[in-house]
Tab-separated table of C-alpha atoms and ligand atoms in Angstrom:
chain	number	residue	atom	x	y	z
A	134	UNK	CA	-46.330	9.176	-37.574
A	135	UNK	CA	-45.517	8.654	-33.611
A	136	UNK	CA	-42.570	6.354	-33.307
A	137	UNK	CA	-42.900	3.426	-31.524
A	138	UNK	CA	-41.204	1.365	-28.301
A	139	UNK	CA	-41.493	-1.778	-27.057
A	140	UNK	CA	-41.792	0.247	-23.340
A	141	UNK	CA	-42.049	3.799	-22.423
A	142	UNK	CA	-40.953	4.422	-19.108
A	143	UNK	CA	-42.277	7.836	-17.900
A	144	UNK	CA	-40.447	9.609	-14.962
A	145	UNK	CA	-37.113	9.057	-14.604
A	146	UNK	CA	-36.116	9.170	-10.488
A	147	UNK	CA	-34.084	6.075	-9.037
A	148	UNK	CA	-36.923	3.866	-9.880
A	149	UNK	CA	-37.534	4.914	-13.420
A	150	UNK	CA	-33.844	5.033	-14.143
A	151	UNK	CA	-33.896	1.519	-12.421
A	152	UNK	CA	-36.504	-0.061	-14.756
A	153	UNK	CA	-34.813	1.346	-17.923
A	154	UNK	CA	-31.680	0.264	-17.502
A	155	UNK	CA	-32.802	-3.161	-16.464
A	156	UNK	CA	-35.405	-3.189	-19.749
A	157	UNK	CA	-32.276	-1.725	-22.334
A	158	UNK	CA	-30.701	-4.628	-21.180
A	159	UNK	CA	-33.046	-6.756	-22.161
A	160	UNK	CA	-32.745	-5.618	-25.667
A	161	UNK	CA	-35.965	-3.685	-25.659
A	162	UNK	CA	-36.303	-0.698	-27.616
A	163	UNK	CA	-37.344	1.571	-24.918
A	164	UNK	CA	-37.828	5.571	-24.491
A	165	UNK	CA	-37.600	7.301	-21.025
A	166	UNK	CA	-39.246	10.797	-20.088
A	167	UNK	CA	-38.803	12.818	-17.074
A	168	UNK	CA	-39.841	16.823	-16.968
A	169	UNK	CA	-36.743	18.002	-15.756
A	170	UNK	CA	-32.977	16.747	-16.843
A	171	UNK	CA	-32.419	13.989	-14.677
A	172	UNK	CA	-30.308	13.463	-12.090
A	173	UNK	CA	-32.294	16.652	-10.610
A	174	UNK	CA	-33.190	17.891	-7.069
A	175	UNK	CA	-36.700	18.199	-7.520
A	176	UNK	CA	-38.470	15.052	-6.900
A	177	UNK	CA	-37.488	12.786	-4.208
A	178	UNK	CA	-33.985	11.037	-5.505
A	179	UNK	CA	-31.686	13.908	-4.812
A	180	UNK	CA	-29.382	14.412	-1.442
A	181	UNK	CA	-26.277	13.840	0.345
A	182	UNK	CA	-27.103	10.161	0.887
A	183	UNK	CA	-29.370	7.424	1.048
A	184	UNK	CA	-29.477	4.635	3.251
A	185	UNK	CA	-29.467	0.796	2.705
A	186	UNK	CA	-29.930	-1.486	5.648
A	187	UNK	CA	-30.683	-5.221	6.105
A	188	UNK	CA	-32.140	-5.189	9.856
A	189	UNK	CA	-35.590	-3.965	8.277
A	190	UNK	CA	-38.148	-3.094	11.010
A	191	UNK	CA	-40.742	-2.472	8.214
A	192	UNK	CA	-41.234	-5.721	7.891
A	193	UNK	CA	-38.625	-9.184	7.056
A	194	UNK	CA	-40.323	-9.245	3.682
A	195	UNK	CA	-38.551	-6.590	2.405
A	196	UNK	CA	-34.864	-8.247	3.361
A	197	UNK	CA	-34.524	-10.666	-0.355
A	198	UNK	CA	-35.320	-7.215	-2.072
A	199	UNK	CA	-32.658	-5.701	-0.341
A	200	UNK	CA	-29.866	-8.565	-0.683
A	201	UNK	CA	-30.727	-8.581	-4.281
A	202	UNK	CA	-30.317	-4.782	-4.322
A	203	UNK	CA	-26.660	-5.144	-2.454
A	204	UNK	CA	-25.935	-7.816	-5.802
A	205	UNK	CA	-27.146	-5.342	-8.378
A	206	UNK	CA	-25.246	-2.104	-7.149
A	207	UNK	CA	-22.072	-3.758	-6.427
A	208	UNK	CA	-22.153	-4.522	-10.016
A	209	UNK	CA	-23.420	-1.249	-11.026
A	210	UNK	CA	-20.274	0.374	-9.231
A	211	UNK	CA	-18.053	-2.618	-11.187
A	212	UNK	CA	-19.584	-1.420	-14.908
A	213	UNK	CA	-19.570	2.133	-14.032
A	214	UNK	CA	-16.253	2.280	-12.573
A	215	UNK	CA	-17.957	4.484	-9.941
A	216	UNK	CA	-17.801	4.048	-6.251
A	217	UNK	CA	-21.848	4.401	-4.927
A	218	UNK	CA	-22.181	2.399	-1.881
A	219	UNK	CA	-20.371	2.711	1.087
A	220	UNK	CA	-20.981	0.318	4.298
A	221	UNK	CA	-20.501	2.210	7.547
A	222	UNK	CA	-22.687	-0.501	9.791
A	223	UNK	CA	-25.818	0.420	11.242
A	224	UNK	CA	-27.522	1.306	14.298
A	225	UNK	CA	-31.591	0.657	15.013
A	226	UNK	CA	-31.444	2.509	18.101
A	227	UNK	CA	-34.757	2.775	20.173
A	228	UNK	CA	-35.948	2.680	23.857
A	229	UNK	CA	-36.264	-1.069	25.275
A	230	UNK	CA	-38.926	-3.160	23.624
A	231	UNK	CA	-39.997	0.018	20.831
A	232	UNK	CA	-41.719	-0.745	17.760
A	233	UNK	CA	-38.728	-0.452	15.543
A	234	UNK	CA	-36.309	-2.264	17.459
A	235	UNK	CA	-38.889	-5.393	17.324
A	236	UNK	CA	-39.202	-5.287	13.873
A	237	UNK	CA	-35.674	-4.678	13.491
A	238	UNK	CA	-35.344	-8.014	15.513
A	239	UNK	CA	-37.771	-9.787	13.835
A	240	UNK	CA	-36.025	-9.451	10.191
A	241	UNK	CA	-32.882	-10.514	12.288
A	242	UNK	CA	-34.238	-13.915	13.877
A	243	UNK	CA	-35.740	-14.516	10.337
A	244	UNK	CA	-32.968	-13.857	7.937
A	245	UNK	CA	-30.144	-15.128	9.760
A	246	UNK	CA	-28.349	-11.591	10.321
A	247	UNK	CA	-26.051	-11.597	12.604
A	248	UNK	CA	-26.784	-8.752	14.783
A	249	UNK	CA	-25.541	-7.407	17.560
A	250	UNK	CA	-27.670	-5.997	21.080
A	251	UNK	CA	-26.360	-2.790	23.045
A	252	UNK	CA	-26.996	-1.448	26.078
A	253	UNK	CA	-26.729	2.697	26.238
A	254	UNK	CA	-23.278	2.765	27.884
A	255	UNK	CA	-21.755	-0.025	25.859
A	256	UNK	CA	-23.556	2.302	22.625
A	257	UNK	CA	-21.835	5.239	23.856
A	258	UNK	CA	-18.291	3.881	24.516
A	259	UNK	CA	-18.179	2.517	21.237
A	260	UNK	CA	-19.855	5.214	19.358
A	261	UNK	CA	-18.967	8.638	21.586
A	262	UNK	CA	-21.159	11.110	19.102
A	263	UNK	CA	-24.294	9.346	20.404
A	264	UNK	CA	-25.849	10.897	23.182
A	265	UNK	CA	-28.867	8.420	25.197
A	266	UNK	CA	-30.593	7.899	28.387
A	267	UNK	CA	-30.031	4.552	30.171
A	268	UNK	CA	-33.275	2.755	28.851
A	269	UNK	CA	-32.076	3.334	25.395
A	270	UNK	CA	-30.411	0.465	23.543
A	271	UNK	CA	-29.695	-0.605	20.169
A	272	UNK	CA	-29.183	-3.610	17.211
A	273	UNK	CA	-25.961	-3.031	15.430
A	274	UNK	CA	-26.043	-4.864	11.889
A	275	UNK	CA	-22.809	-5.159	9.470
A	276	UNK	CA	-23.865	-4.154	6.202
A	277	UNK	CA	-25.602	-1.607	6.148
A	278	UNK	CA	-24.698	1.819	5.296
A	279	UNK	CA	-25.154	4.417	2.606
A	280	UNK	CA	-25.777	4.799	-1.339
A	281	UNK	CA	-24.953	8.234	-2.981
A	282	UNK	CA	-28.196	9.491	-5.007
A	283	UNK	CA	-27.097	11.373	-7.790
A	284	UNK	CA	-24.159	9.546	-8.613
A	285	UNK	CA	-26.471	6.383	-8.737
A	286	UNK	CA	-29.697	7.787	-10.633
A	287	UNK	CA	-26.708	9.012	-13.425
A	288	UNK	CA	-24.970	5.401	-13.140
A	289	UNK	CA	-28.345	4.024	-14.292
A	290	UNK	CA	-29.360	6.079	-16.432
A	291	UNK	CA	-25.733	5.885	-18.160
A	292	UNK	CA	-26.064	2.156	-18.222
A	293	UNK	CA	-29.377	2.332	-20.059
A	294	UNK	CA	-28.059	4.658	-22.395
A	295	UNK	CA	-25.257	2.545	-23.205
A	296	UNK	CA	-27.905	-0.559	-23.723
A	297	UNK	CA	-29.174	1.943	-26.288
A	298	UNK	CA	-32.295	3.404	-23.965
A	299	UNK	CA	-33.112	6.660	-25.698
A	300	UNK	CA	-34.156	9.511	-23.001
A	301	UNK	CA	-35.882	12.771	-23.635
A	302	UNK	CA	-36.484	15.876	-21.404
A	303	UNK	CA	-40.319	15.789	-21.812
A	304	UNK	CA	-43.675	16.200	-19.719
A	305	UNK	CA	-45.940	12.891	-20.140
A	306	UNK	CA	-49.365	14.750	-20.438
A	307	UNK	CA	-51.514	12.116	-20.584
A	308	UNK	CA	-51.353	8.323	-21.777
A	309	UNK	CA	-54.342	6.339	-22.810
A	310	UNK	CA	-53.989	2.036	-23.450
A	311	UNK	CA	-55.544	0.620	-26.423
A	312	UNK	CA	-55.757	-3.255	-26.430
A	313	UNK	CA	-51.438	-3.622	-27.695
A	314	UNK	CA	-50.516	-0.419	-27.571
A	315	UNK	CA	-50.373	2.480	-25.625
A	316	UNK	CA	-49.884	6.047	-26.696
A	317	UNK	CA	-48.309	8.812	-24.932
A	318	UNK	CA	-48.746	12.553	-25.478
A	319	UNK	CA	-45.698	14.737	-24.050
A	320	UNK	CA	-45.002	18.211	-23.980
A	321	UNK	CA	-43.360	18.135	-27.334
A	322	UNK	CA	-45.317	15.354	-29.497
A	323	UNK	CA	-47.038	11.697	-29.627
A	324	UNK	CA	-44.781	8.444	-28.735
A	325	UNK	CA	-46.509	4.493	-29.096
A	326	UNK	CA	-45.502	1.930	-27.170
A	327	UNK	CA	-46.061	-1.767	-26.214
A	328	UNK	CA	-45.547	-1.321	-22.708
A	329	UNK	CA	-45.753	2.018	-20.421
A	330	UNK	CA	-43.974	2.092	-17.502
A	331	UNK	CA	-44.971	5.078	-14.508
A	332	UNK	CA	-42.790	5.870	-12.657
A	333	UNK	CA	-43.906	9.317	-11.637
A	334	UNK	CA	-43.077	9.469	-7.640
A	335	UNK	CA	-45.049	11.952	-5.917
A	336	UNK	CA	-46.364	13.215	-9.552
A	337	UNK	CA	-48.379	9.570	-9.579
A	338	UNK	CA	-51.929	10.245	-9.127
A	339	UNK	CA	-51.699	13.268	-11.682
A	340	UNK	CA	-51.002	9.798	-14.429
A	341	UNK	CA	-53.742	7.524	-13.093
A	342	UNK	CA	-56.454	10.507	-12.062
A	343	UNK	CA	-59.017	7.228	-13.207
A	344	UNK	CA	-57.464	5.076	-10.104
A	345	UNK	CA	-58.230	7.597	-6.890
A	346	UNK	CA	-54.993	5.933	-5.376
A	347	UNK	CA	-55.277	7.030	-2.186
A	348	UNK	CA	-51.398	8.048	-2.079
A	349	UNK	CA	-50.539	10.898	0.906
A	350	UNK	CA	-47.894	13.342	-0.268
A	351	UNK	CA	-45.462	14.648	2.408
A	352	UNK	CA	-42.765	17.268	2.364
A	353	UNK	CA	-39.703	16.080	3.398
A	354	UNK	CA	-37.232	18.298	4.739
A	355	UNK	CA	-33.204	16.987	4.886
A	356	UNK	CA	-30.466	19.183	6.667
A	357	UNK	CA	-27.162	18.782	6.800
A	358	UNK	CA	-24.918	20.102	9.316
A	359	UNK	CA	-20.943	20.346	9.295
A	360	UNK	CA	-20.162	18.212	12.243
A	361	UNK	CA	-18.883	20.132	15.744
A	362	UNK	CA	-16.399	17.123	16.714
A	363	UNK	CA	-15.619	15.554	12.861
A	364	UNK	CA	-13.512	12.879	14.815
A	365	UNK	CA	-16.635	11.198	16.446
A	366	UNK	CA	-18.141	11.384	13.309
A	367	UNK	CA	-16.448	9.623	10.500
A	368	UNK	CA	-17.740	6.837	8.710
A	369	UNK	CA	-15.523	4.382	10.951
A	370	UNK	CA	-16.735	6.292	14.315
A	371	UNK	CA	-20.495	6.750	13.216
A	372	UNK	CA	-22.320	4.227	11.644
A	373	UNK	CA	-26.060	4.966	9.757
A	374	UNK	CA	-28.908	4.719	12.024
A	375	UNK	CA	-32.195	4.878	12.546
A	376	UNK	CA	-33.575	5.641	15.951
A	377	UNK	CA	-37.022	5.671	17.333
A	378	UNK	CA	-37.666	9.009	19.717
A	379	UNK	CA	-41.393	8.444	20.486
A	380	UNK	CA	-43.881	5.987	19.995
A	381	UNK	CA	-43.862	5.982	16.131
A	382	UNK	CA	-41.436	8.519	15.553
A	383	UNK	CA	-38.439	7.776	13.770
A	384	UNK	CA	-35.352	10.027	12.661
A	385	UNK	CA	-31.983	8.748	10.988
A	386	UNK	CA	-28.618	10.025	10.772
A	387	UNK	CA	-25.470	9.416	9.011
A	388	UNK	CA	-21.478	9.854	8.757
A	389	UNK	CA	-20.011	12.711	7.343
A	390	UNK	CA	-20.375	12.695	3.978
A	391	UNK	CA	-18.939	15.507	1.667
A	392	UNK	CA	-18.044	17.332	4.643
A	393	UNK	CA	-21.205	17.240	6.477
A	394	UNK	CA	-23.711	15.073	8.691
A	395	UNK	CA	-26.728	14.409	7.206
A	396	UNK	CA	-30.147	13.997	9.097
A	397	UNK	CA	-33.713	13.892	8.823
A	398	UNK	CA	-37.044	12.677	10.517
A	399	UNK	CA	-38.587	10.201	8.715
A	400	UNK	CA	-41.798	11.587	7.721
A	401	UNK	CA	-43.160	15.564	6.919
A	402	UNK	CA	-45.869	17.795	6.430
A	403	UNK	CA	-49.151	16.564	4.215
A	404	UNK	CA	-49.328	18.749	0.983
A	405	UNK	CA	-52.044	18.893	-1.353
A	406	UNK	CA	-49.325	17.104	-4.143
A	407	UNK	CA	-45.507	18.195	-4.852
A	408	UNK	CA	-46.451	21.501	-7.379
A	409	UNK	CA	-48.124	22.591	-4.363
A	410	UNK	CA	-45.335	22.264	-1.714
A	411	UNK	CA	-43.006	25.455	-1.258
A	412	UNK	CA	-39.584	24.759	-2.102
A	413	UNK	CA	-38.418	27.310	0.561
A	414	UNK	CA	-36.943	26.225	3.791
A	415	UNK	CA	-38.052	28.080	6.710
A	416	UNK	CA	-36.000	28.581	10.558
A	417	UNK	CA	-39.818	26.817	12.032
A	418	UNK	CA	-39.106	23.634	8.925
A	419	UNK	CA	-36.308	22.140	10.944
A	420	UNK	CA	-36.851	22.761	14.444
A	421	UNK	CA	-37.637	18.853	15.479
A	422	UNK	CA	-34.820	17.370	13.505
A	423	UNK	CA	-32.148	20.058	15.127
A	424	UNK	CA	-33.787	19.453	18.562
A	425	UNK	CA	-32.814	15.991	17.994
A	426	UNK	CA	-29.422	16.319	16.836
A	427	UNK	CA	-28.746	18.797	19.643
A	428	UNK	CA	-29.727	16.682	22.128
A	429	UNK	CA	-28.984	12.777	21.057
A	430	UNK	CA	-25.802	13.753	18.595
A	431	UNK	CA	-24.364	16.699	19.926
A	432	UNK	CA	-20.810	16.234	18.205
A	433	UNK	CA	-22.612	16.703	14.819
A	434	UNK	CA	-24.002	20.020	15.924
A	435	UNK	CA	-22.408	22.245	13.607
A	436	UNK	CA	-23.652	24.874	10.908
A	437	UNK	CA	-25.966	24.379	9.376
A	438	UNK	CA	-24.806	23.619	5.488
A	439	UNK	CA	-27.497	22.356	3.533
A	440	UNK	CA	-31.271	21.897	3.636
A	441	UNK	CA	-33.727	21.581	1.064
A	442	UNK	CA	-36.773	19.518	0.604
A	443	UNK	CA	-37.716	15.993	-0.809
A	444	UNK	CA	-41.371	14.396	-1.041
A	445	UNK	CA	-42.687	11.134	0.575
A	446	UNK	CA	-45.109	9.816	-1.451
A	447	UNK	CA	-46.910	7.047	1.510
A	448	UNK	CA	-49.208	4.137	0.696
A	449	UNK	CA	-52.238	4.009	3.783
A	450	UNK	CA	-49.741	0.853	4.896
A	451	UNK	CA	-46.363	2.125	4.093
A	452	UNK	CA	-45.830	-0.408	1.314
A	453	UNK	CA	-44.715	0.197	-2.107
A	454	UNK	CA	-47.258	0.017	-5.090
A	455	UNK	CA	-46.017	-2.161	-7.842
A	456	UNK	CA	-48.277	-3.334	-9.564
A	457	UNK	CA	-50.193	-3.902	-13.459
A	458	UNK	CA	-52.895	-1.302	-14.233
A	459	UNK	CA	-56.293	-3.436	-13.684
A	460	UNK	CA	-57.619	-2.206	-16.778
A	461	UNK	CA	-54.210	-1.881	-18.659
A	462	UNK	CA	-52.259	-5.261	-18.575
A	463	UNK	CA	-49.504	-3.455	-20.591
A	464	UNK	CA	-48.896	-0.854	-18.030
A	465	UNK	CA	-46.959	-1.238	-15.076
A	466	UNK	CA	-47.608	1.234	-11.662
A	467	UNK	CA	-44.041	1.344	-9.831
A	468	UNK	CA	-43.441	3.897	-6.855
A	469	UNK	CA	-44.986	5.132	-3.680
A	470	UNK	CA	-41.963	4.415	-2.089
A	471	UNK	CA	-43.382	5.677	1.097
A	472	UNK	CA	-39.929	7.106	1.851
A	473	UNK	CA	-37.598	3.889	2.086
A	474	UNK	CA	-37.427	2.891	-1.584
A	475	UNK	CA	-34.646	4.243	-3.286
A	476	UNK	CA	-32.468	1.082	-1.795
A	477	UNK	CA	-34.293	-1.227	-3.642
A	478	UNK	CA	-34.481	0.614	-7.132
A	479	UNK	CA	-32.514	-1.904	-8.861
A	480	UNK	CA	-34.069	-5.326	-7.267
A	481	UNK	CA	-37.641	-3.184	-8.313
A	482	UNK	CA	-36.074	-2.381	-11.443
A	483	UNK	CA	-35.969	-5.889	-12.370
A	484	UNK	CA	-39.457	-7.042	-10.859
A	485	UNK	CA	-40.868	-4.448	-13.315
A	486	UNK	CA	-39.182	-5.774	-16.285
A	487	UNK	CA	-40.345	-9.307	-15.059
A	488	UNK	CA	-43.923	-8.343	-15.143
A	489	UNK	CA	-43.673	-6.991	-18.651
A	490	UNK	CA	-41.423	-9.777	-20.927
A	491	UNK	CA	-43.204	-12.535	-19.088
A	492	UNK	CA	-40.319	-13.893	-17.010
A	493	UNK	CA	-41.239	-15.837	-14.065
A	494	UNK	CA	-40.323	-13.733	-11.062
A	495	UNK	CA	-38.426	-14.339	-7.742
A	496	UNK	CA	-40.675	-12.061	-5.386
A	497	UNK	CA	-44.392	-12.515	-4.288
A	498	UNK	CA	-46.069	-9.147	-5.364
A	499	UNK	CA	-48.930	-9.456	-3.208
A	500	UNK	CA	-47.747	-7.057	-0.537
A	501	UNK	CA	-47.410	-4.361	-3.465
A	502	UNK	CA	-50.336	-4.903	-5.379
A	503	UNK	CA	-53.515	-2.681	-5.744
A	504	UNK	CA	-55.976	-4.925	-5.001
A	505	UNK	CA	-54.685	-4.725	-0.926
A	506	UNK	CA	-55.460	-0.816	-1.535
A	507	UNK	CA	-58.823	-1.965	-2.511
A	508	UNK	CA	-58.325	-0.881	-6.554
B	290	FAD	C1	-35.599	13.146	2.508
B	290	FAD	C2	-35.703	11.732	2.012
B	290	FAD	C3	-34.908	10.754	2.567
B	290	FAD	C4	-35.005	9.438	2.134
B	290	FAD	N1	-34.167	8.521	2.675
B	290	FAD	C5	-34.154	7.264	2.181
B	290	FAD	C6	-33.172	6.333	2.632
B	290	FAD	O1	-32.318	6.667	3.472
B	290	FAD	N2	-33.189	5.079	2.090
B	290	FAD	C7	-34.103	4.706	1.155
B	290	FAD	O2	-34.056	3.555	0.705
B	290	FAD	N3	-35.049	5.570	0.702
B	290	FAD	C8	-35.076	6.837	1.176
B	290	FAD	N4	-35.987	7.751	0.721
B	290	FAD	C9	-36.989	7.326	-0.264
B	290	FAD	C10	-36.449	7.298	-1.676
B	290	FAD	O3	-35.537	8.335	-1.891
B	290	FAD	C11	-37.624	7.351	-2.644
B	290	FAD	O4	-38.472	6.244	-2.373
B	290	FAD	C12	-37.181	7.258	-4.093
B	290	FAD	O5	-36.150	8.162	-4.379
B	290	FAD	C13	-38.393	7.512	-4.983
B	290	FAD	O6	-37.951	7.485	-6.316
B	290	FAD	P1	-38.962	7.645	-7.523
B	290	FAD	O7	-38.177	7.363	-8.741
B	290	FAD	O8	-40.200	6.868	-7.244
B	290	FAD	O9	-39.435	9.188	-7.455
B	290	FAD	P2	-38.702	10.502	-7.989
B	290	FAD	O10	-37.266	10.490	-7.676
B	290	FAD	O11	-39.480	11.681	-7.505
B	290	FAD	O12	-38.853	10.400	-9.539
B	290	FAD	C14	-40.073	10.672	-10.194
B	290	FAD	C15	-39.715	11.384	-11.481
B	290	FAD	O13	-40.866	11.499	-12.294
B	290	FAD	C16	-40.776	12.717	-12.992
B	290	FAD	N5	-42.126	13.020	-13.451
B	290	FAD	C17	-43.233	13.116	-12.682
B	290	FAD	N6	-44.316	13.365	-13.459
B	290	FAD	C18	-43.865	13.405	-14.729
B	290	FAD	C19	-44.506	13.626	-15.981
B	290	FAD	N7	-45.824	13.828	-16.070
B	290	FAD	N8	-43.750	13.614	-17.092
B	290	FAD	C20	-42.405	13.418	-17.026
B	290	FAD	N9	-41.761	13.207	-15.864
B	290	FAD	C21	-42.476	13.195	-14.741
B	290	FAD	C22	-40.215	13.674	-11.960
B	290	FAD	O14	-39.628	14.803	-12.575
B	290	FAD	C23	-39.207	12.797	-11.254
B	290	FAD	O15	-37.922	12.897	-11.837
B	290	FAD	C24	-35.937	9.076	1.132
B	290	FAD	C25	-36.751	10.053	0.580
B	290	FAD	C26	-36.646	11.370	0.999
B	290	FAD	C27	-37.537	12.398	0.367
């Protein structure tokens, strides 16, 4: 006889981990699955850092998720004991009038965040590992700054476990929703539950093969490099920062962390899905990120000491699906991040478990939901 859960959540990233925790602590009886032993490096929740930021050129909708997220983490690091979020400040950095910086702007005028402008020399006095022309200038904004991955995705899932979440090493094979329940074959048996949960990152579309979501799947390459002038680049001397270098094109930067500077352009190659990605980092991967660094952040030009690959998993609008299945009112789609989620896991964390026990939540949905992807 399967046993049975009030929710199954099935992948078990930052999001997953999020949504567990949040639903343990709701007293639900709830299972979680993920393939691999989580925290792992293999889907997209793994690095030296990730960045949180209030100043959000995506769009001002997404600045309540974030100040929720701040709340939740800060009180993560107080049960946990752990120390996971460190605020350096941060830079939106872009030439005059760019894309990002408007948006960046926008959140600003709309939220009441007091940030500041910059002009490139006043940017390079007061920050001497940045390297800019004169047209480039910049919005510096107080709190934002960096979360550590790992440490994080095991806070959460240590949390959950403590709420009495029960988590298994397990493939989800296939699921299939019948009226109340839902059942859930994995790679070592049969599980019911009331409510399923997927969670699945870049794995999604394998899980909802009946949706065509029309999700893109990029790999992601991160490098970090041990920085040539550490002084310039300490977390007081270098905040995070994002910084527009053509029309569209974004990379980001931060601190040393751990002994190195971590950066990355925001956005990779198109793959066919994540099992069909190679894992292996080639001298050609990283040429546009170290151009960059070489050029606009010479003092954290050093060797090279890590670089490995992550996966975007991008929306046609660079929104985030969450969402209830439309045939499956019991099962709740959470993910395609589009590469700027894991900030928010916890505040999605608890949107989730809002959908599924019925409590009346704080955000409007409609920007997340499947119907705007036409499903
Ligand atoms: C290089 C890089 C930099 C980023 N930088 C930032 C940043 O600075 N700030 C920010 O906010 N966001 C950032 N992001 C985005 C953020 O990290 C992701 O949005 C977030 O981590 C996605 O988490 P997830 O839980 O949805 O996916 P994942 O972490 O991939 O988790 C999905 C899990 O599902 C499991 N799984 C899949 N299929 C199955 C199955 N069938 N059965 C069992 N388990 C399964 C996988 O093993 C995996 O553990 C970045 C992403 C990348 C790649």
């Amino acid at each position: 006889m399967a046993e049975t859960y009030d929710a199954i959540v099935i992948g078990l990233g930052v999001m997953g981990s999020a949504t567990l925790r949040t639903l343990a602590g709701r007293g639900l009886r709830v299972l979680g699955l993920d393939r691999h032993d989580p925290p792992h490096s293999l889907g997209s929740s793994h690095g030296r850092a990730r960045m949180i930021r209030e100043a959000y050129f995506e769009h001002p909708l997404y600045v309540p998720l974030v100040r929720r997220a701040y709340e939740l983490w800060e009180a993560l690091e107080e049960e946990s004991g752990e120390r996971l979020l460190y605020i350096t400040r941060g830079l939106s950095i872009g030439p005059r009038g760019c894309e990002m910086l408007r948006g960046a702007l926008e959140s600003c005028r709309r939220h009441g965040i007091e940030a500041g402008h910059m002009e490139a020399p006043e940017l390079k006095r007061a920050f001497p590992a940045i390297e800019c022309d004169r047209e480039t200038v910049a919005v510096l904004e107080p709190r934002a700054g960096y979360l550590l991955p790992g440490p994080c995705v095991a806070a959460l899932l240590d949390s959950a476990r403590r709420e009495g979440a029960e988590i298994r090493c397990e493939e989800a094979r296939a699921w299939r929703g019948d009226g109340a329940e839902t059942r859930v074959e994995t790679s070592a048996g049969e599980y019911r539950t009331h409510s399923l949960v997927l969670a699945a990152g870049a794995w999604m579309s394998s899980l909802l093969t009946d949706l065509r979501l029309p999700l893109t799947v990029e790999r992601v390459l991160q490098l970090s490099f041990a920085p040539a002038r550490p002084e310039a680049c300490t977390p007081a001397a270098l905040p995070v920062f994002v910084w527009e270098y053509e029309p569209g094109g974004f990379w980001y930067g931060f601190p040393t962390i751990d002994g190195a500077v971590k950066v990355g352009l925001h956005g990779g190659q198109p793959v066919a899905g994540p099992n069909a990605a190679s894992r292996e980092v080639t001298e050609a991967d990283g040429e546009g990120a170290r151009g960059l660094v070489r050029k606009h952040l010479p003092a954290a030009y050093g060797r090279l000491v890590e670089a490995d690959i992550c996966f975007y998993t991008k929306t046609p609008d660079g929104h985030f699906i969450i969402d209830r299945h439309p045939d499956h009112d019991r099962v709740v789609i959470m993910s395609a991040c589009s590469g700027h989620g894991f900030k928010f896991a916890p505040t999605i964390g608890e949107i989730v478990a809002d959908l599924l026990t019925g409590d009346g939540g704080a955000f409007d949905l409609r920007p997340f939901s499947l119907a705007r992807l036409g499903r």
